[in-house]
GROMACS .gro file of C-alpha atoms in nm:
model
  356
    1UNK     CA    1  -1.096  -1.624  -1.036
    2UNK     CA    2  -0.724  -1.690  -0.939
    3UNK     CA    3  -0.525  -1.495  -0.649
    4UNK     CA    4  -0.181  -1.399  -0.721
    5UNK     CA    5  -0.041  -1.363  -0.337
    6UNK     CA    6   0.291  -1.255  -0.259
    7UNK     CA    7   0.424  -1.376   0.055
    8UNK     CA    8   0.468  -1.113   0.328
    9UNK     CA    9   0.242  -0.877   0.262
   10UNK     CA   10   0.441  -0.601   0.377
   11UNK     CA   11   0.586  -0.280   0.203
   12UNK     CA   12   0.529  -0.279  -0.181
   13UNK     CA   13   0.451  -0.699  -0.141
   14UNK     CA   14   0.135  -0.700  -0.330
   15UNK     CA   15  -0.112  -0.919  -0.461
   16UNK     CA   16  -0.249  -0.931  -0.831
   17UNK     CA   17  -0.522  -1.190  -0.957
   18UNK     CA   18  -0.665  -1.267  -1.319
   19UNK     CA   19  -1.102  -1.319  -1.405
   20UNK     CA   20  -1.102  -1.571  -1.634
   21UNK     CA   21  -1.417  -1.662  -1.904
   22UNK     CA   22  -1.313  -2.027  -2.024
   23UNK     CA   23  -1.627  -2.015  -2.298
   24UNK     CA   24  -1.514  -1.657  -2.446
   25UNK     CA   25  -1.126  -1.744  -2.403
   26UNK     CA   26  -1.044  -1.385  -2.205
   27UNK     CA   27  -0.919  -1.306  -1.895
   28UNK     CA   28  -0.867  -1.036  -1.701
   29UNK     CA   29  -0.606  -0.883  -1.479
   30UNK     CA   30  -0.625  -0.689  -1.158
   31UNK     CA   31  -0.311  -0.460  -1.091
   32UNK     CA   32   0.021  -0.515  -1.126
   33UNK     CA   33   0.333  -0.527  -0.939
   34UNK     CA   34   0.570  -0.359  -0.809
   35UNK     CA   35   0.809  -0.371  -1.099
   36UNK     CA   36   0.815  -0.562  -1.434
   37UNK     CA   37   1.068  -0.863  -1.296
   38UNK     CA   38   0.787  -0.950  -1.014
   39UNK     CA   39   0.506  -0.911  -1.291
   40UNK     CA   40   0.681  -1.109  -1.569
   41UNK     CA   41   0.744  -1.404  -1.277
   42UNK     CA   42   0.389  -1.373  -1.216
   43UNK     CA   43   0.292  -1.373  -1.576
   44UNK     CA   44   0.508  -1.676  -1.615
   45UNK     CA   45   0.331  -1.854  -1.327
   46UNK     CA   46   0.010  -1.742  -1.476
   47UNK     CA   47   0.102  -1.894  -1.849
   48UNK     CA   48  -0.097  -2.217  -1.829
   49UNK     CA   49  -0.428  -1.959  -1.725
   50UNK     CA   50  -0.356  -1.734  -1.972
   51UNK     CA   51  -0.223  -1.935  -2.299
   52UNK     CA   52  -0.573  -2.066  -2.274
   53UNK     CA   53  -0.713  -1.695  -2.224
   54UNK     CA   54  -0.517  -1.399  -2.320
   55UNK     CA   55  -0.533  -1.119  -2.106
   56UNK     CA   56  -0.837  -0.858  -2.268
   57UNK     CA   57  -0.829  -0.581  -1.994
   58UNK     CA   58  -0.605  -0.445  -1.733
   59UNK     CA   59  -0.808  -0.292  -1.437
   60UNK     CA   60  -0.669  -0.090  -1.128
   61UNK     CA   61  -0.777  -0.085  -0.778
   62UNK     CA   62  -0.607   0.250  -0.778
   63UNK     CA   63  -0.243   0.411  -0.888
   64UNK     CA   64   0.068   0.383  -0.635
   65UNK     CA   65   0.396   0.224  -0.704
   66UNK     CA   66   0.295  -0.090  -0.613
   67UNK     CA   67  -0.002  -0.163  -0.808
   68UNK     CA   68   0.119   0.009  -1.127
   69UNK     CA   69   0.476  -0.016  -1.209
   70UNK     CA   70   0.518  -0.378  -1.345
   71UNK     CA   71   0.220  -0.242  -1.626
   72UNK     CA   72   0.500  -0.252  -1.847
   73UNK     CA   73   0.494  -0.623  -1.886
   74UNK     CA   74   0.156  -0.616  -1.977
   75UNK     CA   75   0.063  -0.286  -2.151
   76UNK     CA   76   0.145  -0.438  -2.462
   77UNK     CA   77  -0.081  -0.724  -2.423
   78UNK     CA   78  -0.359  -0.579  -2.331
   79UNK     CA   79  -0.665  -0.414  -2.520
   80UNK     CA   80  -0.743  -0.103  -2.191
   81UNK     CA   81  -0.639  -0.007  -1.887
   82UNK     CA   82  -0.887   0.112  -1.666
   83UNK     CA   83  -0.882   0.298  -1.358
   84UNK     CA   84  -1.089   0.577  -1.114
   85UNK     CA   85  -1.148   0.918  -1.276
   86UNK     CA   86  -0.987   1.000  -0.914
   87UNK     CA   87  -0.720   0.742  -0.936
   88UNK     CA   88  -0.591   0.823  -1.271
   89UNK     CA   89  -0.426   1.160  -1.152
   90UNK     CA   90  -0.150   0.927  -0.944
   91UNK     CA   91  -0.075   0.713  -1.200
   92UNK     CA   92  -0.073   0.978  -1.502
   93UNK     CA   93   0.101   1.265  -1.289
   94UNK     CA   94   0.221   1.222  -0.971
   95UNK     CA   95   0.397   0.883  -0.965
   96UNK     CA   96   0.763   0.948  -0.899
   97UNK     CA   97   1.004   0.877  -1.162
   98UNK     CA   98   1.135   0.467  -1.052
   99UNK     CA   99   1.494   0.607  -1.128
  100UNK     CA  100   1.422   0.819  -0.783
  101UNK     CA  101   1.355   0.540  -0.608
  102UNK     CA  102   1.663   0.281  -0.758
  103UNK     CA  103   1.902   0.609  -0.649
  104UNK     CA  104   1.789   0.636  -0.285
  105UNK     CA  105   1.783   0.284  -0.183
  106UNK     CA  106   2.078   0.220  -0.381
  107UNK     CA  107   2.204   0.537  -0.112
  108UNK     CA  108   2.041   0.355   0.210
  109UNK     CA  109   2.210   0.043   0.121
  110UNK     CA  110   2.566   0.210   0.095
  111UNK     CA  111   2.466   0.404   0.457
  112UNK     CA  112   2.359   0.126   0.643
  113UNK     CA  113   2.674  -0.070   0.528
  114UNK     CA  114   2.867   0.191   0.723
  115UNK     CA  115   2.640   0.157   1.032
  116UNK     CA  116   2.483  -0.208   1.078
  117UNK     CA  117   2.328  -0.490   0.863
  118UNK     CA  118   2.189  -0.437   0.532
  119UNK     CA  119   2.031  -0.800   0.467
  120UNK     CA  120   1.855  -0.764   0.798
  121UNK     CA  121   1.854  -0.407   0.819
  122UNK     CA  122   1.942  -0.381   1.177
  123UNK     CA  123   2.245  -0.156   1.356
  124UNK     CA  124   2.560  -0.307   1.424
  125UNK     CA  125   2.641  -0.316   1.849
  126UNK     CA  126   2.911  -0.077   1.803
  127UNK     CA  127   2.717   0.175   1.610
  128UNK     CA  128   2.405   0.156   1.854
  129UNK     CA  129   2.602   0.225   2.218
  130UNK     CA  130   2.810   0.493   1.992
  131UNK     CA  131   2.440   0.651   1.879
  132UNK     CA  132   2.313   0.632   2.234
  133UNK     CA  133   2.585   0.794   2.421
  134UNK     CA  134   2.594   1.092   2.216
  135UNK     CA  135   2.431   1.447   2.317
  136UNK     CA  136   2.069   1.417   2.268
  137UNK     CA  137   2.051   1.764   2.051
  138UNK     CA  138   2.289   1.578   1.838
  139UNK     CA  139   2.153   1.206   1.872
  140UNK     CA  140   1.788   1.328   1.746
  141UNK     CA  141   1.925   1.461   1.383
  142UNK     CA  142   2.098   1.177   1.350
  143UNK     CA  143   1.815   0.998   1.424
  144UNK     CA  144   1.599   1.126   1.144
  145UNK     CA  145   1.843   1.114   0.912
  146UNK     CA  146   1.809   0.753   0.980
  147UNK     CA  147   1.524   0.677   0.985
  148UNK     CA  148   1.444   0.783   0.611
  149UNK     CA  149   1.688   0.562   0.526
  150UNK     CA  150   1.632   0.285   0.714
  151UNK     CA  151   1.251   0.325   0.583
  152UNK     CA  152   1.361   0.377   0.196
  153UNK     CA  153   1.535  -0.041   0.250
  154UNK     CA  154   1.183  -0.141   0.293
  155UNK     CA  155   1.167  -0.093  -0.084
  156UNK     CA  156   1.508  -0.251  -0.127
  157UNK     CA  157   1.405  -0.575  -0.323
  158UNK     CA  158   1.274  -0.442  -0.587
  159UNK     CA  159   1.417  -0.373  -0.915
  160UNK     CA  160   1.308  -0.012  -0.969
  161UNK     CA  161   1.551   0.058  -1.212
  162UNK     CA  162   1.428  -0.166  -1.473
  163UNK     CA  163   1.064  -0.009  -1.501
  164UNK     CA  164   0.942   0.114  -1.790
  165UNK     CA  165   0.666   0.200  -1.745
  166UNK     CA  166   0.567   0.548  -1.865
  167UNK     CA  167   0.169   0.663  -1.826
  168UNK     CA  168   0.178   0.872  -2.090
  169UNK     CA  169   0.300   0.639  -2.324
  170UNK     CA  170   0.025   0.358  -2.303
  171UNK     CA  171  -0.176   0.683  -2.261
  172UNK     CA  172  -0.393   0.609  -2.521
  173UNK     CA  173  -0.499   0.255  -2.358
  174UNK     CA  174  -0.613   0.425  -2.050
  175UNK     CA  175  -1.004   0.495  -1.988
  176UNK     CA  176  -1.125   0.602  -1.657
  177UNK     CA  177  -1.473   0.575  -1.510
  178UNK     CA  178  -1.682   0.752  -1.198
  179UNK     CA  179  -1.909   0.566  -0.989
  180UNK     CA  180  -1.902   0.219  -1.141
  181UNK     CA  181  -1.767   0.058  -1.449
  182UNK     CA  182  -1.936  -0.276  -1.635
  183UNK     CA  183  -1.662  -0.463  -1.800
  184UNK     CA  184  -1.766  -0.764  -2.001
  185UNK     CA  185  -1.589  -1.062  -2.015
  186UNK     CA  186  -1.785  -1.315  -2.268
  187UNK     CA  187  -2.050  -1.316  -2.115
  188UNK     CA  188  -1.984  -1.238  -1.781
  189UNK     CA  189  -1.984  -0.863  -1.611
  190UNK     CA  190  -1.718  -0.767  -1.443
  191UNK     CA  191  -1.768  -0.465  -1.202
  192UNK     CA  192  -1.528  -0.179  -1.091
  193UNK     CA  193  -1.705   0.009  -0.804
  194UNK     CA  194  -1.558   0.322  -0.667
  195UNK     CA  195  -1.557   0.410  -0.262
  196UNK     CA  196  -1.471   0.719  -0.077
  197UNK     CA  197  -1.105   0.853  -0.076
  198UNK     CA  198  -0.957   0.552   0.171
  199UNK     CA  199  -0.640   0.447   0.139
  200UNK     CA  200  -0.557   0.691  -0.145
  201UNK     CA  201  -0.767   0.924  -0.329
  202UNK     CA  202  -0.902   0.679  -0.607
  203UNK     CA  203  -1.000   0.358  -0.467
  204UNK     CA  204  -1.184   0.107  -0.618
  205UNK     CA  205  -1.244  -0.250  -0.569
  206UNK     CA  206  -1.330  -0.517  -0.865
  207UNK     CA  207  -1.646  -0.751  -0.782
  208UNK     CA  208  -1.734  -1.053  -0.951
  209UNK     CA  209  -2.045  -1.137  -0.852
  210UNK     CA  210  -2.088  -1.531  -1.061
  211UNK     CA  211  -1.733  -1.630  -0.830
  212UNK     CA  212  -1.873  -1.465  -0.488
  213UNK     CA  213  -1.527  -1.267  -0.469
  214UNK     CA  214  -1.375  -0.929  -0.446
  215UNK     CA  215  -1.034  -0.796  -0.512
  216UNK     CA  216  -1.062  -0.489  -0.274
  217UNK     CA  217  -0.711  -0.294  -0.333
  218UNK     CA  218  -0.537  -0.143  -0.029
  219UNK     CA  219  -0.895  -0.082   0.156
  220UNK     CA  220  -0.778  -0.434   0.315
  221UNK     CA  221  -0.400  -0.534   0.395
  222UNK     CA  222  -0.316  -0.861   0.565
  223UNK     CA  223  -0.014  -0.934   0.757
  224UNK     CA  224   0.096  -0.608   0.785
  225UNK     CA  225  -0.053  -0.274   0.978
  226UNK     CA  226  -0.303  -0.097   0.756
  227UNK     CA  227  -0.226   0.245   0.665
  228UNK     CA  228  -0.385   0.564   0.506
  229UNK     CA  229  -0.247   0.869   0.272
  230UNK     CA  230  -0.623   1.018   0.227
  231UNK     CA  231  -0.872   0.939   0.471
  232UNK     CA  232  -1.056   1.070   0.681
  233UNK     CA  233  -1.093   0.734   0.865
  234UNK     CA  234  -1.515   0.790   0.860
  235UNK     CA  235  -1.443   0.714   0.498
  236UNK     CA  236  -1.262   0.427   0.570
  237UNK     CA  237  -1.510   0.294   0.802
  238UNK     CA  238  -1.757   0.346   0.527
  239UNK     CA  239  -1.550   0.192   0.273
  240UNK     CA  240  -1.527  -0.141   0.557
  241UNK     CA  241  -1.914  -0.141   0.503
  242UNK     CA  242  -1.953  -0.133   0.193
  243UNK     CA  243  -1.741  -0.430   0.133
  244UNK     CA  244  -1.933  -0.644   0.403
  245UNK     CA  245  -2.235  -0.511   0.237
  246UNK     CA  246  -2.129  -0.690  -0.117
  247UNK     CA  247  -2.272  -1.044  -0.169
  248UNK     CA  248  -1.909  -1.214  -0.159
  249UNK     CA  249  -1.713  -1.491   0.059
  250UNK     CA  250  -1.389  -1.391  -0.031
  251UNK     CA  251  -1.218  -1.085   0.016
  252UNK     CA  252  -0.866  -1.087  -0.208
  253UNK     CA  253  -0.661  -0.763  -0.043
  254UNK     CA  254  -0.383  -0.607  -0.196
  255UNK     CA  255  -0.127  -0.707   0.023
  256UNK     CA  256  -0.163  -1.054   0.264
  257UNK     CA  257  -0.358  -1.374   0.259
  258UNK     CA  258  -0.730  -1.391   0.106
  259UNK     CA  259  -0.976  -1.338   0.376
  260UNK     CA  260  -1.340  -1.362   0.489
  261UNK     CA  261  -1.593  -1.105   0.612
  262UNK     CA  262  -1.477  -1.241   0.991
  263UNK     CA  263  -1.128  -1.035   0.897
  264UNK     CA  264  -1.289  -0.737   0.750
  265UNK     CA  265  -1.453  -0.690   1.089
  266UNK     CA  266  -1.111  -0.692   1.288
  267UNK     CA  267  -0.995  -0.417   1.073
  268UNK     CA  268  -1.250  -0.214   1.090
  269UNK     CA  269  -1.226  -0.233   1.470
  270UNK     CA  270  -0.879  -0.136   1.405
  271UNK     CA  271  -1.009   0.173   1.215
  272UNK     CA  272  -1.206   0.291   1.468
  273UNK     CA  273  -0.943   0.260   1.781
  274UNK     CA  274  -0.753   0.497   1.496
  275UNK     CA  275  -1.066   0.734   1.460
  276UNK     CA  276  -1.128   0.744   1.873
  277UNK     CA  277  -0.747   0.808   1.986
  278UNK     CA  278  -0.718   1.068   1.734
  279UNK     CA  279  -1.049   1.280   1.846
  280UNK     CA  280  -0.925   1.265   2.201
  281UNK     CA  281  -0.587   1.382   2.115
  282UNK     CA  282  -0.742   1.682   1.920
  283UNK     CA  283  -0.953   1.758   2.254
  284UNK     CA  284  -0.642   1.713   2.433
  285UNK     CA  285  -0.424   1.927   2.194
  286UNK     CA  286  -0.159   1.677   2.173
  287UNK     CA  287   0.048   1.689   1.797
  288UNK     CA  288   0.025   1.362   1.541
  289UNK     CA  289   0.318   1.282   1.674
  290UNK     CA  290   0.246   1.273   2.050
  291UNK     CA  291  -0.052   1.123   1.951
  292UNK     CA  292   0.095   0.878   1.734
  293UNK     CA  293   0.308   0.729   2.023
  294UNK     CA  294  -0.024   0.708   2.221
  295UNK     CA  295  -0.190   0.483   2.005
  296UNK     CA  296   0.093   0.260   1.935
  297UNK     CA  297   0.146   0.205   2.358
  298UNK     CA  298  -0.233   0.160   2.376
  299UNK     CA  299  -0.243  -0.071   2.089
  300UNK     CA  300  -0.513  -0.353   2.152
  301UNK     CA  301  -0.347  -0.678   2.186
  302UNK     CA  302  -0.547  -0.833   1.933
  303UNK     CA  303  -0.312  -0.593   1.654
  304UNK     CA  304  -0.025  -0.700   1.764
  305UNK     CA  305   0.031  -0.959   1.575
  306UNK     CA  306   0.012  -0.733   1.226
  307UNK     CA  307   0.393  -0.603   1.098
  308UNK     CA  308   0.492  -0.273   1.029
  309UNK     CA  309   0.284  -0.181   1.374
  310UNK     CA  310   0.468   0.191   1.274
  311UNK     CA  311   0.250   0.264   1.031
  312UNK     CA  312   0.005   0.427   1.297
  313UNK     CA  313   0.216   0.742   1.296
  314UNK     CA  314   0.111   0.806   0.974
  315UNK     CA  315  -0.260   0.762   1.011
  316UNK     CA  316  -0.310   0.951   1.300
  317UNK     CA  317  -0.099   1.203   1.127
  318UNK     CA  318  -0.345   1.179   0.827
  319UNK     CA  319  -0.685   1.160   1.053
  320UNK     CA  320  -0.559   1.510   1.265
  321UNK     CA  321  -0.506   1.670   0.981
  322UNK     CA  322  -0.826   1.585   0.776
  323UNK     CA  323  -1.011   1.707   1.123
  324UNK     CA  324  -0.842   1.999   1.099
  325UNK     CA  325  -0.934   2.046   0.728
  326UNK     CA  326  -1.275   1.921   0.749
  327UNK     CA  327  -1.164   1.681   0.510
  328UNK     CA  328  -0.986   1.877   0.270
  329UNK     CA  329  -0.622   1.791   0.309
  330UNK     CA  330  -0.453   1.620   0.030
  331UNK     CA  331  -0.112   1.464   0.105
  332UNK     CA  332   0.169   1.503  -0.107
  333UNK     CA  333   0.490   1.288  -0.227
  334UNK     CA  334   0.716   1.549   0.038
  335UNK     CA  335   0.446   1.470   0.254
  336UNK     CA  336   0.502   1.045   0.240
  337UNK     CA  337   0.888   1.101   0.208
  338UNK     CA  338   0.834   1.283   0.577
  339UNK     CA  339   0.639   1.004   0.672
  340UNK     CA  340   0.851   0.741   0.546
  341UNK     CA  341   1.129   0.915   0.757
  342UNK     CA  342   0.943   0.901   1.114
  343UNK     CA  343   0.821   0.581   1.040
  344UNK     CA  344   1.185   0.491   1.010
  345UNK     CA  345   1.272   0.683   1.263
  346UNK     CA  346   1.046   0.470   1.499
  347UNK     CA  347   1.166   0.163   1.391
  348UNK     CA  348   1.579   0.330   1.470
  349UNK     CA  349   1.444   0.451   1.795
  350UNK     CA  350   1.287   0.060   1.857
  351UNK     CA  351   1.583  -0.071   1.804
  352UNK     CA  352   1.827   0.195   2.029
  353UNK     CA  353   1.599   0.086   2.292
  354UNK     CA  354   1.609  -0.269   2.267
  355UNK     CA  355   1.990  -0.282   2.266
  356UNK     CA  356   2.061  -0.032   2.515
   0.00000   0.00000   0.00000
C-alpha cells in the first residue's frame, strides 16, 4: 500500500494512495485530486508502481471537488469506478461545473490585487486602517463581501479550468454499492465499508486488512481543522469508533500526514468539545454564529496547533441545525458558498484586528 500525501493538508490539498497485488500485476487507486495537473504529477510519481501494475479499479472515499476532479486522468485507464450508493449523488449531480470555480477565483485574485496581497493573501496597511475607520453599518458589508473572496483564494492553486472531468460521461464505468463492497485484487480483498453521513453524505473508507491500513477519506484531516457539511457530530463520533474498532496501524486521511489510532483519539475529543458547545448554545438560545465565536475563544489549547482553526463556524453551524432537524438537514452548494463567505469573513475580521 503506498500513500500519496500532499503537503499542507489544507483546503482542497488531498491525499490519494494506490493497493498494489505484485503476483496478479493490478493495482488500485483511492481518489483523486483536485484537478487533472495534480493527478497526472501524481500518476507520474506513481509510474515505477504502476508500469509494473496497471491501475484495475478506481474507488472513492466519497464525491467533492477534491477527491474527484483529477478522475479525468485516470478514467480512461481504469476498468470501474466505484463509490457509496449515497456518495454517488455528489459526484453524478451536484458537483459544480470547475468553469464556476476557475471564474470566481480568477475574480478574487483581480479583487484582492486592488486591496492587499494576493501571493499571501493578506490586506495591504493602507487598505486595513481605511476598512477600519469606516462606519460600522458600512464596514460589515464590506466585510462579507470579503470574506467570500478572500475564502474562494483558498482554492487559488488549482487549475480548475483544465478539468474534464464529466460524471456522466465515464457514466457507464461507475458502480455504486450500500453497506460494504469486496473488491478483488488477485487474490487479495479489498474492502469499501460505508459509515454514517460524516463529513458528507456518502462516506466511506477503503480497508486492507493483509497491509494493517486504512484510507479513511475526510472522516480524518491532519494539519488542518476538521470540518463537517452533514453531520450530526453523534455520527461523527460513531464514525471515530468505528475506525479505532478496525484491526489497522495506520490510518491514511484525506488531507495531512498518515497517522495512528493515538491521533484518531485527539480528534474525536475535538468532535465532542464541537458536540458539547453546540448543545449548550441551543439551551442558551445563542445563533451558529454566536455560538461559533464561542467555541473558537474556548478552543482547547491542544487544537491550536491545527490550520484553518475557522472552520468551526461551519460545524457548529451544521450540528445546530441537524438538532434542530433531528437530523434531517441536508446542506446545499448556496449553503457552503455562505459558509465559505463567513469563514472568510473570520479570517478578514482576524486580520483587521491584528493590524489595528
Amino acid at each position: 500500500v503506498y500513500a500519496y500525501i500532499q503537503p499542507n493538508g489544507s483546503w482542497c490539498w488531498s491525499n490519494s494512495g494506490v493497493i498494489v497485488n505484485k503476483l496478479s500485476k493490478e493495482s488500485i487507486l483511492v481518489d483523486t485530486l483536485t484537478d487533472e495537473r495534480l493527478t497526472n504529477l501524481m500518476l507520474s510519481d506513481m509510474k515505477p508502481i504502476l508500469d509494473k501494475a496497471p491501475l484495475k479499479t478506481l474507488v472513492h472515499t466519497h464525491g467533492d471537488i477534491d477527491h474527484v476532479y483529477g478522475n479525468g486522468a485516470v478514467a480512461n485507464l481504469v476498468d470501474s469506478i466505484v463509490i457509496s450508493k449515497s456518495g454517488a449523488p455528489t459526484m453524478l449531480e451536484k458537483l459544480p461545473n470547475p468553469k464556476l470555480y476557475s471564474f470566481v477565483t480568477s475574480l478574487a485574485q483581480h479583487i484582492w490585487y486592488l486591496v492587499g496581497n494576493v501571493n499571501n493573501i493578506t490586506l495591504s496597511p493602507g487598505f486595513v486602517q481605511t476598512l477600519n475607520s469606516l462606519n460600522p453599518r458600512v464596514k460589515e458589508p464590506l466585510v462579507a463581501i470579503l470574506g467570500f473572496f478572500r475564502a474562494t483564494l483558498w482554492f487559488q492553486p488549482f487549475a480548475f479550468s483544465k478539468v474534464t472531468w464529466n460524471a456522466q460521461t465515464w457514466a457507464h464505468l461507475m458502480r455504486t454499492f450500500e453497506g460494504s463492497e469486496q473488491v478483488q485484487l488477485g487474490d487479495e480483498t479489498v474492502e469499501l465499508l460505508q459509515t454514517k453521513p460524516s463529513h458528507s453524505y456518502g462516506d466511506a473508507v477503503v480497508l486492507v486488512r493483509s497491509a494493517r491500513v486504512v484510507f479513511t477519506g475526510d472522516l480524518l484531516l491532519g494539519g488542518s481543522s476538521p470540518i463537517m457539511w452533514h453531520g450530526p457530530v453523534q455520527n461523527m463520533l460513531e464514525s471515530l469508533d468505528f475506525l479505532l474498532a478496525l484491526p489497522v496501524d495506520y490510518y491514511i486521511p484525506g488531507h495531512g500526514p498518515v497517522f495512528k489510532a493515538d491521533f484518531v483519539r485527539l480528534q474525536r475529543e475535538y468532535w465532542v468539545y464541537v458536540q458539547a458547545t453546540a448543545a449548550k448554545c441551543l439551551e442558551d438560545s445563542l445563533d451558529s454564529d454566536a455560538c461559533g465565536l464561542k467555541a473558537l475563544n474556548g478552543l482547547p489549547p491542544k487544537f491550536h496547533a491545527w490550520g484553518d482553526r475557522e472552520r468551526m463556524l461551519t460545524n457548529i453551524w451544521v450540528e445546530l441545525n441537524q438538532l434542530a432537524t433531528q437530523g434531517q438537514f441536508k446542506v446545499s452548494v448556496a449553503n457552503k458558498l455562505k459558509q465559505l463567505g463567513k469563514m472568510g469573513g473570520y479570517v478578514v475580521k482576524q486580520e483587521l484586528a491584528r493590524q489595528r
